[in-house]
């Protein structure tokens, strides 16, 4: 078969395919694509005659913009039975949405570009630009001359297939794809924006494809309902992995929106220590101090030196969400005092934590209302506030970012655009 | 307030109010009965559209592009763009007329109105826009007040509302069809489905959504009802014929006094401006979404050029058209009504094909009974609007 360079699918659609005698087998209506080594490759053509026909790639003899012909004669062409498992370019890729992570926007596939190499046709890129639309409408040439009139050229806007990450297995649906390497560089809040901008089902499938760490961060940024929907539609193992990766308070928020049995099922798969932390948080009402707090905080006994505390801090601080306060608790986990990171850093290495800690503590009870918590945090300019029960036991801390989420109305968290 | 209620409210824009005023002034209460079947048809269609928005989480233009290809989407969007340009002209004309009867020059008020809605949408925050819209929706109840102020005899009014009467008068037939044409419009379907998809309404909230749609459709037609009643009670007995909503307001002045006239004029101004905000904005969204262009009120001209230009040009050109002395305004509005009539069958048939697509809708696709009702409704509406389109192009000589 003769080699070809680059071709757009829209230039091939509805072209007649001839057999060796020159009789028309049918007209091109679609292309079957299978997984290739690097890029997907075209494995067969679907032709329209009276019924649908399927012409395998190796049954072709000439394939280019002007002539498409086959090696086999008309009676030998197989009929095609439509199957959901096939990936078809026109049916499954044309006109679908792509999330272009470069700028986090949604674009549509206007055309698909094939590349001929080694007697094969590879799916090289998707066209998301204006020229793709005009080509599909069959008015590209005319529009080009109009553009030239204004001293402009029609720019092509192609996204290489290599940058696209099919979402669903077996390549049956490509409603959404995204360059993975770019994705990891996006801020979790931006990823959450992308997920909010696509349909619920696509969002879940998109999520399944993220690595656990990114998924955990992005999940925390989503609206509560969306969080529950996504976690609910995932398989339990994966959901548990993501929950385990999240800070306990955020994990508890997500689980509290799920049906009780489902939440328990997921918790069973979470590491024991993490699961206990989450369980404990789940027992508190959502709009109270207990519901807001995280039990992920840094605490040390009063009788260690600053040097010892700093060393322990170096390893423990990697995991903790908030590191600006060190809480000093006794053996019974009763809160004794607090030292800010600054105080620890400037203190003499040999002094004891008990010497430098602040004992005049601002604390809240677990049952306190969230607005009261906000007032204390605001009044004393705190970054975090410990939650202590009537017996002096420390249960967790409430960090200022969780308070900000309460105080800011939802509209400014996610800009709604339709009016 | 849900998308169903807001969408239905905005449906009563300048051309709707004109149709009802004319109908009331010309035939009294005789056309009131058409509101009942119109409401049913509206509910059937809006319910279908709303269900698609809830189940697929996508807008109608998205679904048309994905299932029927770029050609269908492109030509439909082109049609929608032109028809909605006409709608914008009609609304700005309504604004100009209501301002003129209140004693303001249109050469000042049209630019002021156009500029303020342009600034509101491009520079204003969502919360501000929403507050203004909700407040504007409340103003519609002014028509209810005017209906009671007209002190109609409620017996005949209610009788006319439920007992159909036919007259073989070409104007009567035209007006009854026009009432359907102005109530069920192509752009509304796109607007409703997108705002539902946008709000992220879930399947389990679907029942509430359906209620929202039914309430919304009922409110629209209750407003329409009171417009017809006001004009029917005050203008019809005196044989005053009007061709525009603003004329109706003017005609009310000597008959019903300063208040009814003011209410009518202010309500018209309000509805017109509301339509002039929403219609171009909605157009810009659907066209960009179908074509895969960046869209959003929070974007700048360089970030979303197509979106911003479509929105800006629609408002700017429409205001210019209004201000050209002797511009063929009536012709433009008739053309836009014709184009709406031509687009409607495609929108409705696409919608019904989509809602019956099991792959898309699963268990939420139409039941057989609902399909019979929907197809019958759609075919009737298509029949009536094509009649309207044909007679607009070639007027009947009866």
Tab-separated table of C-alpha atoms in Angstrom, chain A residues 80-406:
chain	number	residue	atom	x	y	z
A	80	UNK	CA	-20.286	-5.054	10.192
A	81	UNK	CA	-22.256	-5.637	13.323
A	82	UNK	CA	-22.158	-2.587	15.544
A	83	UNK	CA	-20.513	-3.291	18.883
A	84	UNK	CA	-20.137	-1.206	21.996
A	85	UNK	CA	-16.672	-2.657	22.556
A	86	UNK	CA	-15.190	-1.166	19.393
A	87	UNK	CA	-13.678	2.260	19.478
A	88	UNK	CA	-14.939	4.186	16.472
A	89	UNK	CA	-13.466	7.539	15.560
A	90	UNK	CA	-16.619	9.226	14.314
A	91	UNK	CA	-18.973	7.649	16.801
A	92	UNK	CA	-16.825	7.811	19.911
A	93	UNK	CA	-14.300	10.616	19.454
A	94	UNK	CA	-15.790	13.234	17.151
A	95	UNK	CA	-17.538	16.132	18.914
A	96	UNK	CA	-16.718	14.882	22.412
A	97	UNK	CA	-15.304	17.047	25.162
A	98	UNK	CA	-11.683	17.150	26.143
A	99	UNK	CA	-10.401	18.850	29.215
A	100	UNK	CA	-7.411	20.790	28.072
A	101	UNK	CA	-5.379	21.004	31.252
A	102	UNK	CA	-3.282	23.769	29.759
A	103	UNK	CA	-5.505	26.527	31.094
A	104	UNK	CA	-8.017	24.089	32.560
A	105	UNK	CA	-10.686	24.595	29.916
A	106	UNK	CA	-13.062	22.325	28.094
A	107	UNK	CA	-12.776	22.055	24.327
A	108	UNK	CA	-14.399	19.817	21.715
A	109	UNK	CA	-12.938	17.420	19.187
A	110	UNK	CA	-13.624	18.955	15.792
A	111	UNK	CA	-11.567	16.560	13.723
A	112	UNK	CA	-9.020	13.757	14.090
A	113	UNK	CA	-5.669	13.605	12.302
A	114	UNK	CA	-4.185	10.357	11.021
A	115	UNK	CA	-0.525	9.798	10.291
A	116	UNK	CA	0.722	7.164	7.858
A	117	UNK	CA	3.898	5.372	8.749
A	118	UNK	CA	5.245	1.843	8.225
A	119	UNK	CA	2.191	0.918	6.168
A	120	UNK	CA	0.019	1.670	9.136
A	121	UNK	CA	-2.294	4.541	9.965
A	122	UNK	CA	-1.925	5.980	13.435
A	123	UNK	CA	-4.244	8.238	15.252
A	124	UNK	CA	-1.891	11.176	15.694
A	125	UNK	CA	-3.843	14.133	17.056
A	126	UNK	CA	-7.223	15.688	17.618
A	127	UNK	CA	-8.106	19.036	16.102
A	128	UNK	CA	-9.809	21.401	18.540
A	129	UNK	CA	-9.413	24.587	16.474
A	130	UNK	CA	-11.585	26.692	14.220
A	131	UNK	CA	-10.113	25.151	11.072
A	132	UNK	CA	-11.373	21.755	12.234
A	133	UNK	CA	-14.952	23.024	12.484
A	134	UNK	CA	-14.774	24.663	9.075
A	135	UNK	CA	-13.302	21.491	7.534
A	136	UNK	CA	-16.148	19.452	8.992
A	137	UNK	CA	-18.639	21.900	7.560
A	138	UNK	CA	-16.848	21.657	4.215
A	139	UNK	CA	-16.114	25.373	4.012
A	140	UNK	CA	-12.465	25.480	5.041
A	141	UNK	CA	-11.140	26.719	1.686
A	142	UNK	CA	-13.660	29.507	1.361
A	143	UNK	CA	-13.138	30.633	4.938
A	144	UNK	CA	-9.374	30.651	4.422
A	145	UNK	CA	-9.694	33.218	1.672
A	146	UNK	CA	-11.986	35.337	3.834
A	147	UNK	CA	-9.465	35.209	6.656
A	148	UNK	CA	-6.701	36.180	4.240
A	149	UNK	CA	-8.780	39.208	3.260
A	150	UNK	CA	-8.403	40.407	6.826
A	151	UNK	CA	-4.694	39.616	6.765
A	152	UNK	CA	-5.054	36.625	9.062
A	153	UNK	CA	-4.420	32.958	8.622
A	154	UNK	CA	-6.543	30.146	10.000
A	155	UNK	CA	-4.499	28.687	12.776
A	156	UNK	CA	-4.550	24.991	13.459
A	157	UNK	CA	-5.044	23.889	17.001
A	158	UNK	CA	-4.013	20.276	17.414
A	159	UNK	CA	-3.514	18.258	20.573
A	160	UNK	CA	-1.206	15.301	20.046
A	161	UNK	CA	-2.767	11.983	21.019
A	162	UNK	CA	0.243	11.333	23.201
A	163	UNK	CA	-0.949	14.080	25.512
A	164	UNK	CA	-4.374	12.557	25.868
A	165	UNK	CA	-5.220	10.103	28.528
A	166	UNK	CA	-8.171	7.890	27.781
A	167	UNK	CA	-10.367	7.678	30.819
A	168	UNK	CA	-12.331	4.521	30.542
A	169	UNK	CA	-10.885	1.066	30.005
A	170	UNK	CA	-11.069	-0.575	26.588
A	171	UNK	CA	-11.080	2.859	24.990
A	172	UNK	CA	-14.820	2.781	24.481
A	173	UNK	CA	-15.392	6.327	25.554
A	174	UNK	CA	-13.162	9.342	25.251
A	175	UNK	CA	-15.497	11.962	26.480
A	176	UNK	CA	-12.704	13.427	28.501
A	177	UNK	CA	-8.997	13.289	28.534
A	178	UNK	CA	-6.186	15.247	29.979
A	179	UNK	CA	-2.404	15.368	29.745
A	180	UNK	CA	-1.357	13.558	32.857
A	181	UNK	CA	2.022	15.223	33.218
A	182	UNK	CA	0.306	18.605	33.206
A	183	UNK	CA	-2.341	17.426	35.610
A	184	UNK	CA	0.083	16.723	38.404
A	185	UNK	CA	1.328	20.300	38.152
A	186	UNK	CA	-2.123	21.816	38.572
A	187	UNK	CA	-3.254	23.015	41.976
A	188	UNK	CA	-5.821	20.655	43.545
A	189	UNK	CA	-8.354	23.511	43.554
A	190	UNK	CA	-7.957	23.831	39.771
A	191	UNK	CA	-8.429	20.097	39.307
A	192	UNK	CA	-11.575	20.398	41.384
A	193	UNK	CA	-12.715	23.170	39.003
A	194	UNK	CA	-12.262	20.855	36.034
A	195	UNK	CA	-14.253	18.152	37.765
A	196	UNK	CA	-16.993	20.622	38.602
A	197	UNK	CA	-17.169	21.702	34.974
A	198	UNK	CA	-17.849	18.236	33.556
A	199	UNK	CA	-20.704	15.833	34.042
A	200	UNK	CA	-21.020	13.797	37.213
A	201	UNK	CA	-20.255	10.480	35.521
A	202	UNK	CA	-17.208	11.817	33.707
A	203	UNK	CA	-16.066	13.369	36.965
A	204	UNK	CA	-16.032	10.021	38.722
A	205	UNK	CA	-14.190	8.334	35.915
A	206	UNK	CA	-11.712	11.214	35.712
A	207	UNK	CA	-11.094	10.813	39.416
A	208	UNK	CA	-10.396	7.127	39.145
A	209	UNK	CA	-7.475	7.959	36.920
A	210	UNK	CA	-5.684	10.327	39.276
A	211	UNK	CA	-2.949	9.079	41.535
A	212	UNK	CA	-3.996	8.621	45.143
A	213	UNK	CA	-2.231	11.696	46.469
A	214	UNK	CA	-3.602	14.086	43.837
A	215	UNK	CA	-7.025	12.517	44.179
A	216	UNK	CA	-7.053	13.037	47.937
A	217	UNK	CA	-6.063	16.682	47.587
A	218	UNK	CA	-8.549	17.386	44.801
A	219	UNK	CA	-11.374	15.601	46.607
A	220	UNK	CA	-11.000	17.898	49.595
A	221	UNK	CA	-11.627	20.891	47.313
A	222	UNK	CA	-14.913	19.587	45.888
A	223	UNK	CA	-18.426	20.421	47.008
A	224	UNK	CA	-19.683	17.998	49.704
A	225	UNK	CA	-22.318	16.430	47.432
A	226	UNK	CA	-19.857	15.841	44.646
A	227	UNK	CA	-17.406	14.299	47.135
A	228	UNK	CA	-19.976	11.795	48.337
A	229	UNK	CA	-21.068	10.937	44.786
A	230	UNK	CA	-17.530	10.293	43.651
A	231	UNK	CA	-16.455	8.227	46.637
A	232	UNK	CA	-19.708	6.306	46.471
A	233	UNK	CA	-19.175	5.314	42.845
A	234	UNK	CA	-15.585	4.125	43.367
A	235	UNK	CA	-14.633	0.643	44.358
A	236	UNK	CA	-14.093	0.260	48.076
A	237	UNK	CA	-10.349	-0.407	47.982
A	238	UNK	CA	-9.601	2.694	45.957
A	239	UNK	CA	-11.961	4.821	48.029
A	240	UNK	CA	-10.270	3.605	51.214
A	241	UNK	CA	-6.826	4.464	49.806
A	242	UNK	CA	-7.948	8.007	49.057
A	243	UNK	CA	-9.666	8.426	52.432
A	244	UNK	CA	-6.517	7.210	54.164
A	245	UNK	CA	-4.472	9.837	52.354
A	246	UNK	CA	-6.730	12.716	53.436
A	247	UNK	CA	-6.379	14.588	56.729
A	248	UNK	CA	-8.718	12.872	59.236
A	249	UNK	CA	-11.124	15.823	59.527
A	250	UNK	CA	-11.626	16.080	55.786
A	251	UNK	CA	-11.972	12.308	55.536
A	252	UNK	CA	-14.630	12.402	58.244
A	253	UNK	CA	-16.488	15.162	56.371
A	254	UNK	CA	-16.615	13.042	53.229
A	255	UNK	CA	-17.684	9.873	55.040
A	256	UNK	CA	-20.371	11.631	57.046
A	257	UNK	CA	-22.187	12.424	53.779
A	258	UNK	CA	-22.270	8.752	52.747
A	259	UNK	CA	-24.858	6.162	53.764
A	260	UNK	CA	-23.812	4.631	57.097
A	261	UNK	CA	-23.123	1.098	55.766
A	262	UNK	CA	-21.065	2.372	52.866
A	263	UNK	CA	-18.960	4.550	55.173
A	264	UNK	CA	-18.360	1.609	57.506
A	265	UNK	CA	-17.420	-0.611	54.606
A	266	UNK	CA	-14.824	1.889	53.413
A	267	UNK	CA	-13.502	2.440	56.946
A	268	UNK	CA	-12.873	-1.301	57.326
A	269	UNK	CA	-10.336	-1.033	54.511
A	270	UNK	CA	-8.568	1.976	56.033
A	271	UNK	CA	-5.483	1.427	58.158
A	272	UNK	CA	-6.507	0.849	61.775
A	273	UNK	CA	-4.937	3.905	63.371
A	274	UNK	CA	-6.294	6.279	60.713
A	275	UNK	CA	-9.707	4.648	60.906
A	276	UNK	CA	-9.877	5.185	64.662
A	277	UNK	CA	-9.066	8.871	64.253
A	278	UNK	CA	-11.804	9.216	61.657
A	279	UNK	CA	-14.309	7.222	63.738
A	280	UNK	CA	-13.731	9.525	66.651
A	281	UNK	CA	-14.324	12.622	64.541
A	282	UNK	CA	-17.454	11.105	62.995
A	283	UNK	CA	-19.113	11.006	66.418
A	284	UNK	CA	-19.323	14.793	66.603
A	285	UNK	CA	-22.075	16.966	65.138
A	286	UNK	CA	-21.036	18.608	61.891
A	287	UNK	CA	-21.441	22.241	62.936
A	288	UNK	CA	-19.714	21.968	66.281
A	289	UNK	CA	-16.074	22.306	67.282
A	290	UNK	CA	-15.849	18.497	67.405
A	291	UNK	CA	-17.142	18.237	63.855
A	292	UNK	CA	-14.657	20.794	62.598
A	293	UNK	CA	-11.551	19.557	64.339
A	294	UNK	CA	-8.808	17.288	63.123
A	295	UNK	CA	-6.984	14.933	65.471
A	296	UNK	CA	-3.875	15.259	63.414
A	297	UNK	CA	-1.722	17.603	65.520
A	298	UNK	CA	1.733	17.688	67.024
A	299	UNK	CA	1.964	16.973	70.740
A	300	UNK	CA	4.871	16.357	73.119
A	301	UNK	CA	5.276	15.651	76.819
A	302	UNK	CA	6.331	18.633	78.984
A	303	UNK	CA	9.528	17.025	80.259
A	304	UNK	CA	11.547	16.829	77.038
A	305	UNK	CA	14.127	19.407	75.982
A	306	UNK	CA	13.720	21.819	73.125
A	307	UNK	CA	16.503	19.983	71.289
A	308	UNK	CA	14.691	16.670	71.580
A	309	UNK	CA	11.419	18.262	70.542
A	310	UNK	CA	13.013	19.832	67.450
A	311	UNK	CA	14.434	16.497	66.369
A	312	UNK	CA	11.106	14.748	66.734
A	313	UNK	CA	9.436	17.645	64.974
A	314	UNK	CA	11.650	17.190	61.897
A	315	UNK	CA	10.242	13.749	61.225
A	316	UNK	CA	6.685	14.206	62.421
A	317	UNK	CA	6.018	17.568	60.741
A	318	UNK	CA	5.996	15.973	57.285
A	319	UNK	CA	2.721	14.247	58.017
A	320	UNK	CA	0.939	16.890	60.045
A	321	UNK	CA	-1.506	19.346	58.532
A	322	UNK	CA	-0.740	22.224	60.877
A	323	UNK	CA	2.749	22.691	62.273
A	324	UNK	CA	2.709	26.160	63.750
A	325	UNK	CA	1.792	25.103	67.288
A	326	UNK	CA	3.301	22.359	69.416
A	327	UNK	CA	0.875	21.115	72.046
A	328	UNK	CA	2.230	19.929	75.344
A	329	UNK	CA	0.195	17.113	76.868
A	330	UNK	CA	0.819	14.935	79.892
A	331	UNK	CA	0.727	11.143	80.026
A	332	UNK	CA	-3.055	11.136	80.335
A	333	UNK	CA	-3.344	13.330	77.242
A	334	UNK	CA	-4.468	16.288	79.269
A	335	UNK	CA	-3.462	19.579	77.638
A	336	UNK	CA	-0.821	21.434	79.692
A	337	UNK	CA	0.303	24.186	77.403
A	338	UNK	CA	1.206	25.299	73.934
A	339	UNK	CA	4.379	26.584	72.287
A	340	UNK	CA	4.447	28.231	68.892
A	341	UNK	CA	7.016	27.071	66.401
A	342	UNK	CA	8.683	30.466	66.663
A	343	UNK	CA	9.033	30.168	70.419
A	344	UNK	CA	10.575	26.737	70.061
A	345	UNK	CA	13.023	27.877	67.388
A	346	UNK	CA	14.307	30.845	69.371
A	347	UNK	CA	14.392	29.038	72.721
A	348	UNK	CA	17.542	27.718	74.316
A	349	UNK	CA	18.159	24.140	73.153
A	350	UNK	CA	18.566	22.781	76.671
A	351	UNK	CA	15.452	24.264	78.218
A	352	UNK	CA	12.449	22.072	78.780
A	353	UNK	CA	9.167	22.460	76.938
A	354	UNK	CA	7.485	22.966	80.312
A	355	UNK	CA	9.614	26.120	80.757
A	356	UNK	CA	8.762	27.816	77.502
A	357	UNK	CA	5.152	26.774	77.049
A	358	UNK	CA	2.252	29.173	77.330
A	359	UNK	CA	-0.197	27.986	79.980
A	360	UNK	CA	-2.853	30.644	79.639
A	361	UNK	CA	-4.748	28.634	77.046
A	362	UNK	CA	-7.566	29.481	74.696
A	363	UNK	CA	-9.546	26.306	74.144
A	364	UNK	CA	-13.032	25.238	73.118
A	365	UNK	CA	-15.256	22.363	74.209
A	366	UNK	CA	-16.159	19.724	71.582
A	367	UNK	CA	-19.822	20.701	71.656
A	368	UNK	CA	-19.185	24.427	71.058
A	369	UNK	CA	-20.936	26.014	68.085
A	370	UNK	CA	-18.830	26.695	65.002
A	371	UNK	CA	-19.512	30.443	65.035
A	372	UNK	CA	-18.179	30.686	68.627
A	373	UNK	CA	-15.037	28.930	67.419
A	374	UNK	CA	-14.699	31.405	64.587
A	375	UNK	CA	-14.998	34.302	67.022
A	376	UNK	CA	-12.239	33.018	69.287
A	377	UNK	CA	-9.898	32.292	66.383
A	378	UNK	CA	-10.521	35.728	64.969
A	379	UNK	CA	-10.298	37.557	68.299
A	380	UNK	CA	-6.953	36.059	69.330
A	381	UNK	CA	-5.500	35.844	65.778
A	382	UNK	CA	-4.871	32.120	66.067
A	383	UNK	CA	-3.827	29.708	63.345
A	384	UNK	CA	-5.309	26.787	65.249
A	385	UNK	CA	-7.405	26.275	68.350
A	386	UNK	CA	-7.270	23.162	70.594
A	387	UNK	CA	-10.483	21.290	71.433
A	388	UNK	CA	-10.469	20.231	75.090
A	389	UNK	CA	-13.261	18.521	77.017
A	390	UNK	CA	-14.418	19.328	80.573
A	391	UNK	CA	-11.813	16.942	82.042
A	392	UNK	CA	-8.953	18.649	80.297
A	393	UNK	CA	-8.369	15.949	77.684
A	394	UNK	CA	-7.243	17.199	74.302
A	395	UNK	CA	-9.282	15.831	71.361
A	396	UNK	CA	-7.979	17.758	68.408
A	397	UNK	CA	-7.425	21.156	66.848
A	398	UNK	CA	-9.434	23.398	64.584
A	399	UNK	CA	-7.334	25.134	61.950
A	400	UNK	CA	-8.043	28.569	60.557
A	401	UNK	CA	-8.573	27.323	56.975
A	402	UNK	CA	-11.562	25.259	58.069
A	403	UNK	CA	-13.011	28.393	59.683
A	404	UNK	CA	-12.495	30.375	56.476
A	405	UNK	CA	-14.537	27.751	54.595
A	406	UNK	CA	-17.417	28.299	57.001
